[in-house]
Coordinates of C-alpha atoms and ligand atoms in Angstrom, one line a residue:
X1 CA 46.3 1.8 -14.4
X2 CA 43.7 -0.9 -15.2
X3 CA 41.8 1.2 -17.6
X4 CA 41.7 4.7 -19.2
X5 CA 38.4 4.2 -20.9
X6 CA 35.5 1.7 -20.7
X7 CA 34.5 -0.7 -23.5
X8 CA 31.5 1.4 -24.7
X9 CA 33.0 4.9 -25.2
X10 CA 35.7 4.9 -27.8
X11 CA 34.9 6.1 -31.3
X12 CA 36.4 7.5 -34.4
X13 CA 37.5 10.7 -32.6
X14 CA 39.8 8.7 -30.5
X15 CA 41.8 7.3 -33.5
X16 CA 45.6 7.2 -32.8
X17 CA 45.2 7.4 -29.0
X18 CA 46.9 5.0 -26.7
X19 CA 44.3 3.5 -24.4
X20 CA 44.0 0.8 -21.7
X21 CA 40.8 -1.2 -21.4
X22 CA 39.7 -4.0 -19.1
X23 CA 36.9 -6.4 -19.3
X24 CA 35.7 -9.9 -20.2
X25 CA 36.4 -11.9 -23.3
X26 CA 33.1 -12.2 -25.0
X27 CA 34.3 -13.9 -28.1
X28 CA 37.4 -14.5 -30.0
X29 CA 38.0 -15.3 -33.7
X30 CA 41.3 -16.6 -34.9
X31 CA 41.8 -15.9 -38.6
X32 CA 45.4 -17.2 -38.8
X33 CA 47.2 -14.0 -39.4
X34 CA 45.0 -12.0 -37.1
X35 CA 43.1 -12.7 -33.9
X36 CA 40.0 -10.6 -33.0
X37 CA 38.6 -10.4 -29.5
X38 CA 35.4 -8.8 -28.4
X39 CA 36.1 -7.2 -25.0
X40 CA 33.0 -6.6 -22.9
X41 CA 32.2 -4.6 -19.8
X42 CA 29.0 -3.0 -18.5
X43 CA 29.3 -0.1 -21.0
X44 CA 29.7 -2.1 -24.2
X45 CA 31.9 -4.1 -26.4
X46 CA 35.2 -3.1 -28.1
X47 CA 37.0 -5.1 -30.7
X48 CA 40.7 -5.9 -30.0
X49 CA 43.1 -6.9 -32.8
X50 CA 46.2 -9.0 -32.4
X51 CA 48.5 -9.3 -35.5
X52 CA 50.7 -12.3 -36.1
X53 CA 53.0 -10.4 -38.4
X54 CA 53.8 -7.5 -36.1
X55 CA 53.7 -9.2 -32.8
X56 CA 53.6 -13.0 -33.0
X57 CA 54.2 -13.8 -29.2
X58 CA 51.4 -11.5 -28.2
X59 CA 49.1 -13.0 -30.8
X60 CA 49.9 -16.5 -29.5
X61 CA 48.9 -15.4 -26.0
X62 CA 45.7 -13.9 -27.3
X63 CA 44.8 -17.2 -29.0
X64 CA 44.9 -18.9 -25.6
X65 CA 42.3 -16.7 -24.0
X66 CA 39.1 -18.5 -23.2
X67 CA 35.6 -17.0 -23.0
X68 CA 35.0 -14.9 -19.9
X69 CA 38.7 -14.5 -19.1
X70 CA 39.2 -11.1 -17.5
X71 CA 42.0 -9.2 -19.2
X72 CA 43.5 -5.7 -19.5
X73 CA 45.0 -4.5 -22.7
X74 CA 46.9 -1.4 -23.8
X75 CA 46.9 -0.4 -27.5
X76 CA 46.2 2.2 -30.1
X77 CA 42.7 3.1 -31.4
X78 CA 42.4 2.6 -35.1
X79 CA 39.7 3.0 -37.7
X80 CA 38.1 -0.2 -38.7
X81 CA 37.9 -1.3 -42.3
X82 CA 34.9 -3.5 -41.6
X83 CA 32.6 -1.2 -39.6
X84 CA 29.8 -2.5 -37.4
X85 CA 27.0 0.1 -37.2
X86 CA 25.2 -1.9 -34.5
X87 CA 27.9 -1.0 -31.9
X88 CA 28.6 2.5 -30.6
X89 CA 32.3 1.5 -30.8
X90 CA 31.7 -0.2 -34.2
X91 CA 33.9 2.2 -36.2
X92 CA 37.1 1.5 -34.3
X93 CA 39.3 -1.3 -33.0
X94 CA 42.3 -1.5 -30.7
X95 CA 45.6 -2.6 -32.1
X96 CA 46.9 -4.3 -28.9
X97 CA 50.4 -3.8 -27.8
X98 CA 50.2 -5.2 -24.3
X99 CA 48.0 -7.9 -22.8
X100 CA 47.6 -8.8 -19.1
X101 CA 45.4 -11.7 -17.9
X102 CA 43.8 -10.6 -14.7
X103 CA 41.8 -13.8 -14.2
X104 CA 40.9 -16.9 -16.0
X105 CA 37.4 -18.4 -16.3
X106 CA 36.0 -21.9 -16.5
X107 CA 33.9 -22.4 -19.6
X108 CA 30.5 -20.8 -18.7
X109 CA 27.6 -23.2 -18.5
X110 CA 25.6 -21.2 -21.1
X111 CA 26.4 -18.6 -23.7
X112 CA 26.7 -15.1 -22.4
X113 CA 24.7 -13.5 -25.2
X114 CA 21.4 -11.8 -25.7
X115 CA 19.9 -15.1 -27.0
X116 CA 21.4 -17.6 -24.6
X117 CA 21.2 -21.3 -24.8
X118 CA 20.8 -21.5 -21.0
X119 CA 17.5 -22.8 -19.6
X120 CA 15.8 -20.9 -16.7
X121 CA 17.1 -23.0 -13.8
X122 CA 20.7 -22.9 -15.1
X123 CA 20.6 -19.2 -15.6
X124 CA 19.3 -18.7 -12.0
X125 CA 21.9 -21.0 -10.6
X126 CA 24.6 -18.9 -12.3
X127 CA 22.7 -15.6 -12.0
X128 CA 26.0 -13.6 -11.8
X129 CA 26.8 -14.9 -15.3
X130 CA 23.2 -14.3 -16.5
X131 CA 23.6 -10.7 -15.3
X132 CA 26.5 -10.3 -17.7
X133 CA 24.1 -10.6 -20.6
X134 CA 23.3 -7.2 -22.0
X135 CA 19.5 -7.6 -22.0
X136 CA 19.4 -8.7 -18.4
X137 CA 21.7 -5.9 -17.4
X138 CA 19.6 -3.4 -19.4
X139 CA 16.5 -4.5 -17.3
X140 CA 18.3 -3.7 -14.1
X141 CA 19.5 -0.4 -15.5
X142 CA 15.9 0.4 -16.3
X143 CA 14.9 -0.5 -12.7
X144 CA 17.6 1.8 -11.5
X145 CA 16.3 4.7 -13.6
X146 CA 12.8 4.0 -12.4
X147 CA 13.9 4.2 -8.8
X148 CA 16.0 7.4 -9.3
X149 CA 13.2 9.1 -11.2
X150 CA 10.7 8.1 -8.5
X151 CA 12.9 9.6 -5.8
X152 CA 13.5 12.7 -7.8
X153 CA 9.8 13.3 -8.4
X154 CA 8.7 12.5 -4.9
X155 CA 11.5 14.6 -3.4
X156 CA 10.6 17.6 -5.7
X157 CA 7.0 17.6 -4.4
X158 CA 7.9 17.5 -0.8
X159 CA 7.8 13.8 0.1
X160 CA 10.3 12.4 2.5
X161 CA 11.6 8.8 2.4
X162 CA 11.4 7.1 5.8
X163 CA 12.5 3.6 6.5
X164 CA 10.1 1.4 8.5
X165 CA 11.1 -1.7 10.3
X166 CA 11.5 -5.1 8.7
X167 CA 11.0 -7.1 11.9
X168 CA 7.4 -6.5 12.9
X169 CA 4.5 -8.4 14.2
X170 CA 2.3 -11.1 12.7
X171 CA -1.3 -10.2 11.9
X172 CA -3.8 -12.6 10.5
X173 CA -5.4 -10.2 8.0
X174 CA -4.2 -10.4 4.4
X175 CA -1.6 -12.9 3.1
X176 CA 0.4 -15.3 5.3
X177 CA 3.4 -13.8 7.1
X178 CA 7.0 -14.9 7.0
X179 CA 7.9 -15.3 10.7
X180 CA 11.3 -14.9 12.4
X181 CA 11.9 -16.5 15.8
X182 CA 13.3 -14.3 18.5
X183 CA 16.2 -15.7 20.5
X184 CA 15.9 -13.1 23.2
X185 CA 12.2 -13.5 23.6
X186 CA 11.7 -17.2 23.9
X187 CA 8.7 -18.6 22.1
X188 CA 8.0 -15.3 20.4
X189 CA 8.2 -14.4 16.8
X190 CA 8.6 -11.3 14.6
X191 CA 7.0 -11.2 11.2
X192 CA 8.3 -9.6 8.0
X193 CA 6.0 -6.8 6.8
X194 CA 3.6 -7.6 4.0
X195 CA 3.6 -3.8 3.6
X196 CA 4.5 -0.9 5.8
X197 CA 0.8 -0.1 6.0
X198 CA 0.3 0.6 9.7
X199 CA 3.7 2.3 10.1
X200 CA 3.0 4.8 7.3
X201 CA -0.3 5.6 8.9
X202 CA 1.5 6.2 12.2
X203 CA 3.9 8.5 10.4
X204 CA 0.9 10.5 9.4
X205 CA -0.3 10.6 13.0
X206 CA 3.3 11.8 13.7
X207 CA 2.8 14.7 11.3
X208 CA 5.2 13.7 8.6
X209 CA 2.5 14.7 6.1
X210 CA 4.1 13.2 2.9
X211 CA 5.9 9.9 3.2
X212 CA 7.3 7.5 0.6
X213 CA 9.6 4.6 0.6
X214 CA 10.9 2.2 -2.0
X215 CA 10.6 -0.9 0.2
X216 CA 10.8 -4.6 0.3
X217 CA 7.6 -6.5 1.3
X218 CA 7.2 -10.1 2.1
X219 CA 4.2 -12.4 1.6
X220 CA 4.2 -16.1 2.1
X221 CA 1.6 -17.0 -0.5
X222 CA 1.4 -20.0 -2.6
X223 CA 3.5 -19.0 -5.6
X224 CA 1.6 -18.4 -8.7
X225 CA 3.5 -17.8 -11.8
X226 CA 5.5 -14.7 -11.6
X227 CA 5.0 -13.9 -7.9
X228 CA 7.9 -13.4 -5.7
X229 CA 7.8 -14.0 -1.9
X230 CA 9.8 -10.8 -1.5
X231 CA 9.0 -7.9 -3.7
X232 CA 9.4 -4.1 -3.8
X233 CA 6.8 -1.4 -3.5
X234 CA 6.8 2.3 -4.0
X235 CA 4.9 3.0 -0.8
X236 CA 3.3 6.4 -0.2
X237 CA 1.0 8.2 2.3
X238 CA -0.3 11.7 2.6
X239 CA -2.2 13.7 5.2
X240 CA -5.1 16.1 4.7
X241 CA -6.0 14.8 1.3
X242 CA -9.1 13.6 -0.5
X243 CA -9.1 10.8 -3.0
X244 CA -8.8 13.3 -5.8
X245 CA -5.6 14.8 -4.3
X246 CA -4.0 11.4 -4.2
X247 CA -5.1 10.4 -7.7
X248 CA -3.7 13.7 -9.1
X249 CA -0.4 13.3 -7.2
X250 CA 0.2 9.8 -8.4
X251 CA -1.0 10.5 -11.9
X252 CA 1.8 13.0 -11.9
X253 CA 4.3 10.3 -10.8
X254 CA 3.0 7.9 -13.5
X255 CA 3.3 10.5 -16.2
X256 CA 6.7 11.6 -15.0
X257 CA 8.0 8.0 -15.1
X258 CA 6.6 7.4 -18.6
X259 CA 8.0 10.6 -19.8
X260 CA 11.4 10.4 -18.3
X261 CA 12.1 6.7 -18.5
X262 CA 10.2 5.7 -21.7
X263 CA 9.9 9.0 -23.5
X264 CA 6.2 8.4 -23.7
X265 CA 3.7 11.2 -23.2
X266 CA 0.6 10.1 -21.2
X267 CA -2.6 12.1 -21.3
X268 CA -4.6 12.4 -18.1
X269 CA -5.7 9.1 -16.8
X270 CA -9.4 8.1 -17.2
X271 CA -11.3 7.0 -14.1
X272 CA -13.6 4.0 -14.2
X273 CA -15.8 2.8 -11.4
X274 CA -15.3 -0.8 -10.3
X275 CA -18.9 -1.5 -11.2
X276 CA -18.3 -0.3 -14.8
X277 CA -15.1 -2.2 -15.1
X278 CA -16.9 -5.4 -14.2
X279 CA -19.9 -4.6 -16.4
X280 CA -18.0 -3.6 -19.5
X281 CA -14.8 -5.6 -19.2
X282 CA -15.7 -8.4 -16.8
X283 CA -12.5 -7.5 -14.9
X284 CA -11.4 -5.0 -12.2
X285 CA -8.1 -4.7 -14.2
X286 CA -9.4 -3.7 -17.6
X287 CA -7.0 -3.6 -20.5
X288 CA -8.3 -0.5 -22.3
X289 CA -5.8 -0.5 -25.1
X290 CA -8.8 -1.8 -27.1
X291 CA -12.6 -1.6 -27.0
X292 CA -14.5 -4.8 -27.6
X293 CA -16.6 -4.1 -24.5
X294 CA -19.1 -6.6 -23.1
X295 CA -22.7 -6.1 -24.4
X296 CA -25.7 -7.6 -22.7
X297 CA -28.6 -9.2 -24.5
X298 CA -30.3 -10.9 -21.6
X299 CA -33.7 -9.2 -22.1
X300 CA -34.0 -9.7 -25.9
X301 CA -32.5 -13.2 -26.1
X302 CA -34.7 -14.8 -23.5
X303 CA -38.0 -16.5 -24.3
X304 CA -37.2 -18.2 -27.5
X305 CA -37.2 -21.8 -26.2
X306 CA -33.4 -22.0 -26.2
X307 CA -33.0 -23.5 -22.8
X308 CA -29.4 -22.4 -22.2
X309 CA -30.4 -18.8 -22.6
X310 CA -33.7 -19.1 -20.8
X311 CA -32.0 -20.5 -17.7
X312 CA -29.2 -17.9 -17.8
X313 CA -28.8 -15.1 -15.3
X314 CA -26.8 -13.2 -17.9
X315 CA -26.5 -13.4 -21.7
X316 CA -23.7 -11.3 -23.0
X317 CA -20.9 -11.1 -25.5
X318 CA -18.3 -9.2 -27.4
X319 CA -18.1 -8.0 -31.0
X320 CA -14.9 -9.2 -32.7
X321 CA -14.8 -6.7 -35.5
X322 CA -14.0 -8.0 -39.0
X323 CA -13.9 -11.6 -37.9
X324 CA -17.1 -12.9 -39.7
X325 CA -14.9 -15.0 -41.9
X326 CA -13.5 -17.0 -39.0
X327 CA -13.4 -20.6 -40.0
X328 CA -15.2 -23.4 -38.3
X329 CA -11.8 -24.5 -37.0
X330 CA -11.1 -21.1 -35.5
X331 CA -14.5 -21.0 -33.8
X332 CA -14.0 -24.5 -32.5
X333 CA -10.7 -23.4 -31.0
X334 CA -12.4 -20.5 -29.3
X335 CA -15.1 -22.8 -28.0
X336 CA -12.4 -25.1 -26.5
X337 CA -10.8 -22.0 -25.1
X338 CA -13.8 -20.9 -23.1
X339 CA -14.6 -24.5 -22.0
X340 CA -11.2 -25.0 -20.4
X341 CA -11.7 -25.6 -16.7
X342 CA -9.9 -22.4 -15.8
X343 CA -12.6 -20.5 -17.7
X344 CA -15.4 -22.9 -17.3
X345 CA -18.0 -21.7 -19.8
X346 CA -20.5 -24.3 -21.0
X347 CA -20.2 -23.4 -24.6
X348 CA -19.8 -20.5 -27.1
X349 CA -22.6 -19.1 -29.3
X350 CA -21.6 -17.1 -32.3
X351 CA -23.3 -14.9 -34.8
X352 CA -21.6 -14.1 -38.1
X353 CA -22.7 -10.8 -39.6
X354 CA -21.7 -11.5 -43.2
X355 CA -20.3 -8.9 -45.6
X356 CA -23.6 -9.3 -47.6
X357 CA -25.6 -8.2 -44.6
X358 CA -27.0 -11.6 -43.8
X359 CA -26.7 -13.0 -40.3
X360 CA -25.9 -16.6 -39.5
X361 CA -25.7 -18.0 -36.0
X362 CA -25.0 -21.2 -34.2
X363 CA -28.5 -20.9 -32.8
X364 CA -30.5 -20.4 -36.0
X365 CA -33.0 -23.0 -34.9
X366 CA -34.2 -20.6 -32.2
X367 CA -33.6 -17.2 -33.6
X368 CA -34.8 -15.6 -36.8
X369 CA -32.6 -13.2 -38.7
X370 CA -34.7 -10.3 -37.4
X371 CA -34.0 -11.4 -33.9
X372 CA -30.3 -11.6 -34.6
X373 CA -30.5 -8.1 -36.1
X374 CA -31.6 -6.8 -32.7
X375 CA -28.6 -8.4 -31.1
X376 CA -26.3 -6.9 -33.8
X377 CA -27.7 -3.5 -33.0
X378 CA -26.9 -3.9 -29.3
X379 CA -23.4 -5.0 -30.2
X380 CA -23.0 -2.0 -32.6
X381 CA -21.9 -4.6 -35.2
X382 CA -21.5 -4.0 -38.9
X383 CA -21.3 -6.4 -41.8
X384 CA -18.0 -8.4 -41.5
X385 CA -18.2 -8.6 -37.7
X386 CA -18.5 -11.7 -35.5
X387 CA -20.5 -11.8 -32.2
X388 CA -19.2 -14.2 -29.5
X389 CA -21.8 -14.8 -26.8
X390 CA -21.7 -16.6 -23.5
X391 CA -24.5 -17.2 -21.0
X392 CA -25.0 -18.4 -17.4
X393 CA -24.3 -17.2 -13.9
X394 CA -23.6 -13.5 -14.2
X395 CA -20.3 -13.2 -12.5
X396 CA -18.9 -16.4 -14.0
X397 CA -20.0 -15.3 -17.5
X398 CA -18.4 -11.9 -17.0
X399 CA -15.1 -13.5 -16.0
X400 CA -15.2 -15.8 -18.9
X401 CA -16.0 -13.0 -21.3
X402 CA -13.1 -11.1 -19.9
X403 CA -10.8 -14.0 -20.8
X404 CA -12.3 -14.4 -24.2
X405 CA -11.9 -10.6 -24.9
X406 CA -8.3 -10.7 -23.9
X407 CA -7.7 -13.8 -26.1
X408 CA -9.4 -12.0 -29.1
X409 CA -7.3 -8.9 -28.3
X410 CA -4.2 -11.1 -28.6
X411 CA -5.3 -12.8 -31.7
X412 CA -6.1 -9.5 -33.4
X413 CA -2.9 -7.9 -32.3
X414 CA -4.7 -5.3 -30.2
X415 CA -2.4 -5.6 -27.2
X416 CA 0.7 -3.9 -28.4
X417 CA 3.3 -3.8 -25.6
X418 CA 4.6 -0.5 -26.9
X419 CA 1.2 1.1 -26.3
X420 CA 0.4 2.1 -22.7
X421 CA -3.2 2.7 -21.5
X422 CA -3.2 3.5 -17.8
X423 CA -6.4 4.3 -15.9
X424 CA -7.8 4.5 -12.3
X425 CA -10.3 2.0 -11.2
X426 CA -12.3 3.7 -8.3
X427 CA -15.1 3.0 -5.9
X428 CA -14.2 -0.5 -5.0
X429 CA -16.5 -2.3 -2.6
X430 CA -15.3 -2.1 1.0
X431 CA -16.0 -5.8 1.7
X432 CA -16.1 -9.1 0.0
X433 CA -18.3 -12.0 1.2
X434 CA -16.6 -15.3 1.4
X435 CA -19.0 -18.3 1.0
X436 CA -16.6 -20.8 2.4
X437 CA -15.8 -19.1 5.7
X438 CA -19.2 -17.3 5.8
X439 CA -17.7 -13.9 6.6
X440 CA -16.7 -10.6 5.1
X441 CA -13.1 -9.9 4.2
X442 CA -11.8 -6.4 3.5
X443 CA -11.4 -6.0 -0.2
X444 CA -8.4 -3.8 0.1
X445 CA -7.4 -3.9 3.8
X446 CA -9.1 -3.2 7.2
X447 CA -7.8 0.3 7.3
X448 CA -9.7 1.5 4.2
X449 CA -12.4 4.1 4.8
X450 CA -15.9 3.5 3.6
X451 CA -17.4 6.3 1.4
X452 CA -19.0 8.7 4.0
X453 CA -22.3 8.5 2.2
X454 CA -22.3 4.7 2.5
X455 CA -21.4 4.5 6.2
X456 CA -25.0 4.0 7.2
X457 CA -25.1 0.8 5.1
X458 CA -22.4 -0.8 7.3
X459 CA -25.2 -1.7 9.8
X460 CA -27.8 -2.8 7.2
X461 CA -26.1 -4.1 4.1
X462 CA -22.3 -4.1 4.5
X463 CA -21.7 -5.8 1.1
X464 CA -23.1 -2.7 -0.6
X465 CA -20.7 -0.3 1.1
X466 CA -18.3 1.3 -1.4
X467 CA -14.8 2.3 -0.3
X468 CA -12.6 5.3 -1.1
X469 CA -10.2 2.8 -2.7
X470 CA -8.5 2.9 -6.0
X471 CA -6.2 0.9 -8.3
X472 CA -3.9 2.1 -11.0
X473 CA -4.2 -0.3 -13.9
X474 CA -2.0 -0.3 -16.9
X475 CA -2.6 -2.6 -19.9
X476 CA -4.7 -5.0 -17.9
X477 CA -2.2 -5.2 -15.0
X478 CA -2.8 -3.9 -11.5
X479 CA 0.2 -1.7 -10.9
X480 CA -0.9 0.1 -7.7
X481 CA -3.6 0.3 -5.2
X482 CA -4.5 2.4 -2.2
X483 CA -7.2 4.1 -0.2
X484 CA -8.3 6.9 2.0
X485 CA -7.9 5.5 5.5
X486 CA -10.1 5.3 8.6
X487 CA -8.7 7.8 11.2
X488 CA -11.3 7.5 13.9
X489 CA -10.9 4.9 16.6
X490 CA -14.6 4.0 16.8
X491 CA -15.0 3.4 13.1
X492 CA -11.8 1.4 13.0
X493 CA -13.1 -0.7 15.8
X494 CA -16.4 -1.2 14.1
X495 CA -14.6 -2.3 10.9
X496 CA -12.7 -5.0 12.9
X497 CA -16.1 -6.2 14.3
X498 CA -17.5 -6.5 10.9
X499 CA -14.4 -8.5 9.9
X500 CA -15.1 -10.9 12.7
X501 CA -12.5 -9.8 15.2
X502 CA -13.4 -9.9 18.9
X503 CA -12.7 -6.7 20.7
X504 CA -9.8 -8.4 22.5
X505 CA -8.2 -9.7 19.3
X506 CA -8.6 -6.3 17.6
X507 CA -7.0 -4.6 20.6
X508 CA -4.2 -7.2 20.8
X509 CA -3.3 -6.9 17.2
X510 CA -4.1 -3.4 16.2
X511 CA -4.4 -1.6 19.6
X512 CA -1.3 0.4 18.8
X513 CA -3.0 1.9 15.8
X514 CA -6.3 2.6 17.4
X515 CA -4.6 4.1 20.4
X516 CA -2.7 6.4 18.1
X517 CA -6.0 7.5 16.5
X518 CA -6.8 8.9 20.0
X519 CA -3.9 11.4 19.8
X520 CA -5.0 13.7 17.0
X521 CA -4.8 11.5 13.8
X522 CA -5.2 13.6 10.7
X523 CA -7.3 12.5 7.8
X524 CA -4.9 10.6 5.5
X525 CA -4.6 8.2 2.6
X526 CA -2.1 6.6 0.3
X527 CA -1.1 4.1 -2.3
X528 CA 1.5 1.5 -3.1
X529 CA 2.9 0.6 -6.4
X530 CA 4.3 -2.8 -7.3
X531 CA 7.7 -1.7 -8.3
X532 CA 8.9 -5.0 -9.9
X533 CA 5.8 -5.2 -12.0
X534 CA 6.0 -1.6 -13.0
X535 CA 9.6 -2.2 -14.2
X536 CA 8.6 -5.3 -16.2
X537 CA 5.7 -3.4 -17.8
X538 CA 8.0 -0.5 -18.7
X539 CA 10.5 -3.1 -20.1
X540 CA 7.9 -4.7 -22.2
X541 CA 8.1 -8.1 -20.4
X542 CA 5.6 -10.3 -18.6
X543 CA 8.1 -11.6 -16.2
X544 CA 9.0 -9.6 -13.1
X545 CA 11.9 -12.0 -12.4
X546 CA 13.8 -10.5 -15.3
X547 CA 13.8 -7.2 -13.5
X548 CA 15.0 -8.5 -10.1
X549 CA 18.8 -9.0 -9.7
X550 CA 18.5 -12.2 -7.6
X551 CA 15.0 -13.6 -7.9
X552 CA 13.5 -16.7 -6.4
X553 CA 12.2 -19.5 -8.7
X554 CA 8.5 -20.6 -8.8
X555 CA 8.9 -22.7 -5.7
X556 CA 10.2 -19.8 -3.8
X557 CA 13.8 -21.0 -3.9
X558 CA 17.0 -19.1 -4.5
X559 CA 18.8 -21.9 -6.5
X560 CA 22.0 -19.9 -6.6
X561 CA 22.6 -19.8 -2.8
X562 CA 20.4 -22.8 -2.3
X563 CA 17.9 -21.3 0.1
X564 CA 15.8 -22.0 2.1
X565 CA 18.0 -24.5 3.8
X566 CA 18.1 -26.4 7.2
X567 CA 19.8 -24.7 10.1
X568 CA 22.2 -26.4 12.6
X569 CA 20.7 -28.1 15.6
X570 CA 22.6 -25.5 17.8
X571 CA 20.7 -22.7 16.2
X572 CA 17.4 -24.4 16.8
X573 CA 18.4 -25.1 20.4
X574 CA 19.3 -21.5 20.9
X575 CA 15.9 -20.5 19.6
X576 CA 14.3 -23.2 21.7
X577 CA 12.6 -24.5 18.6
X578 CA 11.8 -28.2 18.0
X579 CA 11.2 -29.4 14.5
X580 CA 8.3 -31.7 14.1
X581 CA 8.8 -33.1 10.6
Ligands
LIG601 N1 -0.5 -1.3 1.8 C1 -1.3 -1.4 0.7 C2 -0.9 -2.6 -0.2 O1 0.2 -3.2 0.1 C3 -1.3 -0.2 -0.2 C4 -2.0 0.9 0.4 O2 -3.2 0.9 0.8 O3 -1.3 2.0 0.4 O4 -1.6 -3.1 -1.0

């Protein structure tokens, strides 16, 4: 028998028992008369003791064990004199009587400990060693629990998990597709799904009513930090539902996960319109763990000969409470922050509301204290507060204020990763105008339904049409998004026209869906959650890579298996592909 117990389960109650354990040598300490070894497996660490006096040959063997050797030992459980309260097995040790080396190990390229000395690339190259580290393993255990709890919850409320195909068809809408050449259909390609969107809608036409799937999706996008070319969604769709039904169902899932995985009770989720999110937070993913909302002073601040303000479309700012004592240096740093090219503000105006009630600003030349008082009232500021104000083009200023607000939130410790503030952002615009290509794009995707009361605007002012679309946002991160779908062929066709598709193109690419709508399609809608991101949020990390067993690096490479990689000429010939490099 290779083991009677695992390395995480023995305790004082097992004292005197003969046990067999197997695992990896985490660490060994040779104290002359005694050799101690920490034996590790998935479940924990158990201390082994080899005694020179009672069994010299065995002790000699133990001294030769290197880190990460795989061994099996038999011995007696004994109470430890030197207890380690940090380990569940910290009260006992095993007095070893028999040692078997199951496999040796080269010296690992980095230390297999919580705080490793291994850099990112090295850890990715030897991911199987990185995965031995307890914190990385814990991340994947969390992911497992999230998946199981999701399946339990969805199953309990009548959803069925259906697999949809991975080899599908390329469509130009959305991100770039990964394509796969077809050997049997010369010159033709499959594409990997960016999401199972059309298939889940077809499952609704088929009458499945409630579908979900924990599913891999693929997007060939330029990799921004912490994006993965393949990622996982909890993908869902329901029939005969309104937006409210969907929000309630998935509010339930969200609360279930928080409760069962994190032990955190979440109250009902607030709902905020897209318009309000932009107005008060400058962002459609507001972090509502803290207030500091954007206040506008355009009306009162104009007309005082301060050109920057007079020329501005929007003058607005935030109130950093209790920050009036910020030093010149701190304010300069904030000014540099907003002037960085990624943020692009022209400058930063501040007003100190001093403890003694006086107001002092960086634009005192133009504004009397009485004028500043009016601003302070709009900001709901009190003595001790600091107003930070930006001005310019409205949407740019809002974006910059959003960044400044998040930065101040960080500086003031208002973004505690142990606090969770989920909300729904609703009423997204249906379309987004793109200046460069001079056309509308679907803000969510082309299958999203306009709000019925806005449908008439499609002909007159498409940019104003709101969608029955919603996002789940938690702590400033978009965790999920979905919509009520179009289920009428003519409306779907019209949508494609607005998006610049010719009738032929729309038919060629999405004819299958529009045809299906002619065979009794029920009203339906759904949502998809970014599962990797959800896991990282639950795990209190910013990095989704830490929650994926075998992730790709920032250039989309798997450095462990060294992929992507060239293929043999014969493979290309078989596919009738010619490289043109
Ligand atoms: N398929 C959509 C997405 O991947 C989600 C949805 O609308 O259900 O974002």
